[in-house]
Every structure is written in structure tokens, then in C-alpha cells.
Amino acid sequence: MDNKLLKELTLDFSYIFGAINQGKVFDNESNIKEFLLKSKEFQKKLVLLTEQVASTYLDIEYKREKALLTSHIQSENEITLKKLHALMAEIDKQVYLKRTFKS
């Protein structure tokens, strides 16, 4: 997360809502222009922050799904290995029995 952006958003937020709270927005043309400028800057920065949050969320979701898929694949591999070991044991048993009865 961009700390500079968060700090700027906080300052813009303070200015905007301070001006509203103090009733200074419509005092004069200069205040109106300043308020509009700060509001537009705030909106742009808020969009950037929202994009950063969305990107971070998507990265987290991707990593989570990748971990789940890896875990699932590992689980399937373990099951397959157990079946393979059981099959090998059965083959060894059959070979042993075949040799025993031939002798």
C-alpha cells in the first residue's frame, strides 16, 4: 500500500470535510474553486487507492486458489502413491506365491 497516497488522501479528506463543517465552501468564488480542485484531487487519489486495494485483493485470491490447487494435487498424488504401493505389494505377493507353488 502506498503510504504517501494514504497521507495525501487523509489531508485532502480533512480539508474537504473541514471546509464543509465550517461552512466555508460557498463563502466566495476562491473557496468554491479551491474546494472543487481538492475534491477532484481526492477523487483521483481515491480511485488510485481503490485500484491498489483491488489489485492486492486479486493477488491474495490468486495465491489462495493456487495454494488450494497445489494442496489438492498433492492430496491426489498421495492417494495415487498409496494405490501404487498397494498394487506393488500385491504384485510382490503374487510373484512370491507363484514361485512358492512352482518349487
CSV table of C-alpha atoms in Angstrom, one decimal:
chain,number,residue,atom,x,y,z
A,1,MET,CA,0.0,0.0,0.0
A,2,ASP,CA,1.3,3.4,-0.9
A,3,ASN,CA,1.7,5.4,2.4
A,4,LYS,CA,2.3,8.7,0.6
A,5,LEU,CA,-1.1,8.3,-1.2
A,6,LEU,CA,-2.8,7.4,2.1
A,7,LYS,CA,-1.3,10.5,3.7
A,8,GLU,CA,-2.4,12.7,0.8
A,9,LEU,CA,-5.9,11.3,0.9
A,10,THR,CA,-6.1,12.0,4.7
A,11,LEU,CA,-5.0,15.6,4.2
A,12,ASP,CA,-7.5,16.1,1.3
A,13,PHE,CA,-10.3,14.5,3.3
A,14,SER,CA,-9.5,16.7,6.3
A,15,TYR,CA,-9.6,19.8,4.1
A,16,ILE,CA,-12.8,18.9,2.3
A,17,PHE,CA,-14.8,17.9,5.3
A,18,GLY,CA,-13.3,20.7,7.4
A,19,ALA,CA,-14.5,23.2,4.8
A,20,ILE,CA,-17.9,21.6,4.7
A,21,ASN,CA,-18.1,21.5,8.5
A,22,GLN,CA,-17.1,25.1,8.9
A,23,GLY,CA,-19.5,26.2,6.1
A,24,LYS,CA,-16.7,27.9,4.1
A,25,VAL,CA,-17.3,26.2,0.8
A,26,PHE,CA,-19.7,28.8,-0.6
A,27,ASP,CA,-18.2,31.9,1.1
A,28,ASN,CA,-16.6,33.2,-2.1
A,29,GLU,CA,-15.5,32.1,-5.5
A,30,SER,CA,-12.0,31.4,-4.4
A,31,ASN,CA,-13.2,28.9,-1.8
A,32,ILE,CA,-15.5,27.2,-4.3
A,33,LYS,CA,-12.6,26.8,-6.8
A,34,GLU,CA,-10.3,25.5,-4.1
A,35,PHE,CA,-13.0,23.1,-2.9
A,36,LEU,CA,-13.6,21.8,-6.4
A,37,LEU,CA,-9.9,21.4,-7.0
A,38,LYS,CA,-9.3,19.5,-3.7
A,39,SER,CA,-12.4,17.4,-4.3
A,40,LYS,CA,-11.3,16.3,-7.8
A,41,GLU,CA,-7.8,15.5,-6.5
A,42,PHE,CA,-9.4,13.5,-3.7
A,43,GLN,CA,-11.5,11.6,-6.2
A,44,LYS,CA,-8.5,10.7,-8.4
A,45,LYS,CA,-6.4,9.6,-5.4
A,46,LEU,CA,-9.4,7.6,-4.1
A,47,VAL,CA,-9.6,5.8,-7.5
A,48,LEU,CA,-5.9,5.0,-7.3
A,49,LEU,CA,-6.2,3.6,-3.8
A,50,THR,CA,-9.2,1.6,-4.8
A,51,GLU,CA,-7.3,0.1,-7.7
A,52,GLN,CA,-4.4,-0.7,-5.4
A,53,VAL,CA,-6.7,-2.4,-3.0
A,54,ALA,CA,-8.4,-4.4,-5.8
A,55,SER,CA,-5.1,-5.5,-7.2
A,56,THR,CA,-3.9,-6.6,-3.7
A,57,TYR,CA,-7.1,-8.5,-3.2
A,58,LEU,CA,-6.8,-10.2,-6.6
A,59,ASP,CA,-3.2,-11.2,-5.7
A,60,ILE,CA,-4.3,-12.7,-2.4
A,61,GLU,CA,-7.2,-14.6,-4.1
A,62,TYR,CA,-4.8,-15.9,-6.8
A,63,LYS,CA,-2.3,-17.1,-4.2
A,64,ARG,CA,-5.1,-18.7,-2.1
A,65,GLU,CA,-6.5,-20.5,-5.1
A,66,LYS,CA,-3.0,-21.6,-6.2
A,67,ALA,CA,-2.3,-23.0,-2.7
A,68,LEU,CA,-5.7,-24.8,-2.7
A,69,LEU,CA,-4.9,-26.3,-6.1
A,70,THR,CA,-1.4,-27.3,-5.0
A,71,SER,CA,-2.8,-28.9,-1.9
A,72,HIS,CA,-5.5,-30.8,-3.9
A,73,ILE,CA,-2.8,-32.0,-6.4
A,74,GLN,CA,-0.6,-33.1,-3.5
A,75,SER,CA,-3.6,-35.0,-2.0
A,76,GLU,CA,-4.3,-36.7,-5.3
A,77,ASN,CA,-0.6,-37.6,-5.6
A,78,GLU,CA,-0.6,-39.1,-2.1
A,79,ILE,CA,-3.7,-41.2,-2.9
A,80,THR,CA,-2.1,-42.4,-6.2
A,81,LEU,CA,1.1,-43.3,-4.4
A,82,LYS,CA,-0.8,-45.3,-1.8
A,83,LYS,CA,-2.7,-47.1,-4.5
A,84,LEU,CA,0.6,-47.7,-6.4
A,85,HIS,CA,2.3,-49.1,-3.2
A,86,ALA,CA,-0.7,-51.4,-2.6
A,87,LEU,CA,-0.5,-52.6,-6.2
A,88,MET,CA,3.2,-53.2,-5.9
A,89,ALA,CA,2.7,-55.1,-2.7
A,90,GLU,CA,0.0,-57.3,-4.4
A,91,ILE,CA,2.3,-57.9,-7.3
A,92,ASP,CA,5.2,-58.9,-5.0
A,93,LYS,CA,2.7,-61.2,-3.2
A,94,GLN,CA,1.6,-62.9,-6.4
A,95,VAL,CA,5.2,-63.3,-7.6
A,96,TYR,CA,6.1,-64.8,-4.2
A,97,LEU,CA,3.1,-67.2,-4.4
A,98,LYS,CA,3.9,-68.2,-8.0
A,99,ARG,CA,7.5,-69.0,-7.1
A,100,THR,CA,6.4,-70.9,-4.0
A,101,PHE,CA,4.0,-73.2,-5.8
A,102,LYS,CA,6.4,-73.8,-8.7
A,103,SER,CA,9.1,-75.1,-6.4
